[in-house]
PDB file of C-alpha atoms in Angstrom:
ATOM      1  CA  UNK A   1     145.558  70.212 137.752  1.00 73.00           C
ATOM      2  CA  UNK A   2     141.921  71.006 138.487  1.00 83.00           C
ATOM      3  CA  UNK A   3     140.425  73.690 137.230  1.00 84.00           C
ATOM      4  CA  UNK A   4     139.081  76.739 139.821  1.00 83.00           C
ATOM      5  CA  UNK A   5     136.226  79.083 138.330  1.00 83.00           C
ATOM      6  CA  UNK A   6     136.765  82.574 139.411  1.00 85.00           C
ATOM      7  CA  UNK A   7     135.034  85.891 138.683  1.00 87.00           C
ATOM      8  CA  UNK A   8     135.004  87.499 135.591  1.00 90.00           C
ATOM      9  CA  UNK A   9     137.444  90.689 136.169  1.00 92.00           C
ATOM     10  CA  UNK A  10     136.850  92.134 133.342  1.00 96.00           C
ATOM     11  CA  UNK A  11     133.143  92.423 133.730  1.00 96.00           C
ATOM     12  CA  UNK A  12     132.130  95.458 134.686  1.00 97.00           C
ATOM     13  CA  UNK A  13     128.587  94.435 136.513  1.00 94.00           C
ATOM     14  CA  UNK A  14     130.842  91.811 138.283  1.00 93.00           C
ATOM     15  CA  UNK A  15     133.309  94.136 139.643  1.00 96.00           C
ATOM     16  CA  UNK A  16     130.673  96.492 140.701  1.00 96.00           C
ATOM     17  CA  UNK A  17     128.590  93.241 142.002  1.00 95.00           C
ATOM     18  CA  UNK A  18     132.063  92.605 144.390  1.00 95.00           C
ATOM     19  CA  UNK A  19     132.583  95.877 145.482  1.00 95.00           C
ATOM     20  CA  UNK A  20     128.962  96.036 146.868  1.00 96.00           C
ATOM     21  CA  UNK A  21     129.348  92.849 148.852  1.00 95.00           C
ATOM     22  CA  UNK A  22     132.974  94.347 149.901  1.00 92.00           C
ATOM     23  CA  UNK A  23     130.963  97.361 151.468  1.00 93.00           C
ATOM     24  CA  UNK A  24     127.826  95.615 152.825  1.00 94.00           C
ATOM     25  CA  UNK A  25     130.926  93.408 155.064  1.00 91.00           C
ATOM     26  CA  UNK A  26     130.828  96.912 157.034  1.00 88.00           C
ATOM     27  CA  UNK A  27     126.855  96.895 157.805  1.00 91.00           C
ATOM     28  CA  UNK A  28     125.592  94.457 159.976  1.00 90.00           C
ATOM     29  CA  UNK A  29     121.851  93.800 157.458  1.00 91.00           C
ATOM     30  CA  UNK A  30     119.560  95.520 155.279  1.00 91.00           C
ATOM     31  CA  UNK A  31     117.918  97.034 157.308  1.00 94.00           C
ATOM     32  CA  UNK A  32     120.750  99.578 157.890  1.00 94.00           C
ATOM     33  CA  UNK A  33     120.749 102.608 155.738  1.00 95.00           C
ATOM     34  CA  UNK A  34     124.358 101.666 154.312  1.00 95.00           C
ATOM     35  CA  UNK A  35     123.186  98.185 153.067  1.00 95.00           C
ATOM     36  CA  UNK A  36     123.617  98.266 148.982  1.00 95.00           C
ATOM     37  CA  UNK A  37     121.147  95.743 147.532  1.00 94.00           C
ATOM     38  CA  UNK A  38     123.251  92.928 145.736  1.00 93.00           C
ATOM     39  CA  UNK A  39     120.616  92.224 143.251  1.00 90.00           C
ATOM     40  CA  UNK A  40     118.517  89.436 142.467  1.00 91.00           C
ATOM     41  CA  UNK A  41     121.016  86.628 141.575  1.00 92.00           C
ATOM     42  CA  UNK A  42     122.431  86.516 145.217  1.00 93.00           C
ATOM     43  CA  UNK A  43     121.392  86.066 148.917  1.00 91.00           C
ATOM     44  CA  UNK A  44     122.308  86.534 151.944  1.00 92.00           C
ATOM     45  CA  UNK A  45     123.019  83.612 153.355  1.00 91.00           C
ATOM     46  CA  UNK A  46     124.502  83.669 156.586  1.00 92.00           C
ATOM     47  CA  UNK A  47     125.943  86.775 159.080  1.00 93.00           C
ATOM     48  CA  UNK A  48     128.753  85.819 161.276  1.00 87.00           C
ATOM     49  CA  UNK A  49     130.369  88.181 164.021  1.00 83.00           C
ATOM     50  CA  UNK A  50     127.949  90.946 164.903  1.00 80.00           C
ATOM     51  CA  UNK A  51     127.790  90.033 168.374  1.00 74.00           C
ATOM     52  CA  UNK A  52     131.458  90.756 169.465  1.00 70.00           C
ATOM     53  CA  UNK A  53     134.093  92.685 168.626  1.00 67.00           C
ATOM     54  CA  UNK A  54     136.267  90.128 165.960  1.00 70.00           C
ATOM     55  CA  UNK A  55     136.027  89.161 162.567  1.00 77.00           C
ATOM     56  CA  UNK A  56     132.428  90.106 160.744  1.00 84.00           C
ATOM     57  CA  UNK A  57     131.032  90.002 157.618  1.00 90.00           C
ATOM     58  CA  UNK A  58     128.639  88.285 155.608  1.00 93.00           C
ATOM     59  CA  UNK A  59     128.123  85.169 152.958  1.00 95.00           C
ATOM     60  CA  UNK A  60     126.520  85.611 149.481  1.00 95.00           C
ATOM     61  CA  UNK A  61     125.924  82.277 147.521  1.00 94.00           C
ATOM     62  CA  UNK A  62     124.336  82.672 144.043  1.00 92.00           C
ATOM     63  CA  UNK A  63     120.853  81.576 142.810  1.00 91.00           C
ATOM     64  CA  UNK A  64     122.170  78.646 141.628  1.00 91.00           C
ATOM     65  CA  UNK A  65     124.297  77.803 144.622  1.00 90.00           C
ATOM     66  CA  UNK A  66     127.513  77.607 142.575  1.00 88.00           C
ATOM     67  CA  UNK A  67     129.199  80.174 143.955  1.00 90.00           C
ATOM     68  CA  UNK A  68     129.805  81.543 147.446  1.00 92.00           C
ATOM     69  CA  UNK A  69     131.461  84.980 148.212  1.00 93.00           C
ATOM     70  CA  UNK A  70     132.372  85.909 151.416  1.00 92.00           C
ATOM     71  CA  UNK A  71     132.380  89.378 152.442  1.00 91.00           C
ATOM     72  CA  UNK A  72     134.957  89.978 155.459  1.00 86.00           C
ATOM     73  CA  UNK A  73     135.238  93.597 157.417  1.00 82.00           C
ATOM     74  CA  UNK A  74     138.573  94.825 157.047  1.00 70.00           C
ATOM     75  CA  UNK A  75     140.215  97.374 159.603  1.00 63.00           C
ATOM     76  CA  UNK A  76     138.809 100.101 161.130  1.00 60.00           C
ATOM     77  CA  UNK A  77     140.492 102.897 161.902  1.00 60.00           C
ATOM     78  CA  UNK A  78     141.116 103.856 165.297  1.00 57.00           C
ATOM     79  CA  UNK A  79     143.154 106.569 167.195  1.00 57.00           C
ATOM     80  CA  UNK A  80     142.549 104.743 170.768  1.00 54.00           C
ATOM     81  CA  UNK A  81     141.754 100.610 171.133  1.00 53.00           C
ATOM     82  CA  UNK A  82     138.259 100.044 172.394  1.00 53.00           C
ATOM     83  CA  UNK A  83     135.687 101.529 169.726  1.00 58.00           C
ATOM     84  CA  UNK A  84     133.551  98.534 167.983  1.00 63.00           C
ATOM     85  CA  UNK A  85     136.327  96.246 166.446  1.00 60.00           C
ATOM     86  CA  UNK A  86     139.212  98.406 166.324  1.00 61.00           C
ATOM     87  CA  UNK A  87     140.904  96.655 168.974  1.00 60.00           C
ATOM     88  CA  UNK A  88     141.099  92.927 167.181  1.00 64.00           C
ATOM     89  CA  UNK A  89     141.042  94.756 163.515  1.00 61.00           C
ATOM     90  CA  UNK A  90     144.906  95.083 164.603  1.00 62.00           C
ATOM     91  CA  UNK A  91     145.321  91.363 165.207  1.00 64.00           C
ATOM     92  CA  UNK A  92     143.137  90.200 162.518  1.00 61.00           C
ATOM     93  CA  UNK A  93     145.314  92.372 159.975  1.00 61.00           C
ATOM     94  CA  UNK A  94     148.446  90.837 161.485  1.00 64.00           C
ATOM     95  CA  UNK A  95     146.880  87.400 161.196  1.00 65.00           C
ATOM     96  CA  UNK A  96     145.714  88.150 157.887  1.00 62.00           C
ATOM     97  CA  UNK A  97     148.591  89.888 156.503  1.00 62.00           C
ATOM     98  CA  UNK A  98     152.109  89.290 157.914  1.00 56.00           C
TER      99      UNK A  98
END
């Protein structure tokens, strides 16, 4: 069986490293007041589903392009459908999760 490198869990810088990218998949870029700077061994590298209302969130890929995370928004909450992504955060989580 082939072997699949994962993050360290135990490593405290990692963990921390993850959570930021978990809460940046809520900001749409940097230039938002909310966007947590990832540090120098990661970019950026693509966006995907700021212009509508579905899935969003962002890809990081290492300075050695060995690894790739990928941020995704979770579910906001909403009292009534129609606010940002509330609407499709139910179907996504029922896509995701069922």
């Amino acid at each position: 069986m082939d072997q699949v490198s994962s993050p360290d869990i135990k490593d405290k810088d990692t963990v921390l490293t993850l959570a930021i990218m978990t809460a940046n998949a809520y900001v749409k870029d940097e230039t938002e007041t909310d966007w947590e700077d990832v540090g120098e061994r990661w970019n950026r590298s693509a966006d995907f589903g700021w212009e509508s209302d579905g899935l969003r969130g962002h890809i990081f890929v290492d300075d050695t392009n060995s690894t790739i995370v990928i941020g995704l928004k979770g579910t906001s909450m909403a009292v009534f459908d129609g606010e940002g992504t509330t609407t499709n955060d139910k179907v996504n989580d029922n896509l995701f999760f069922s």
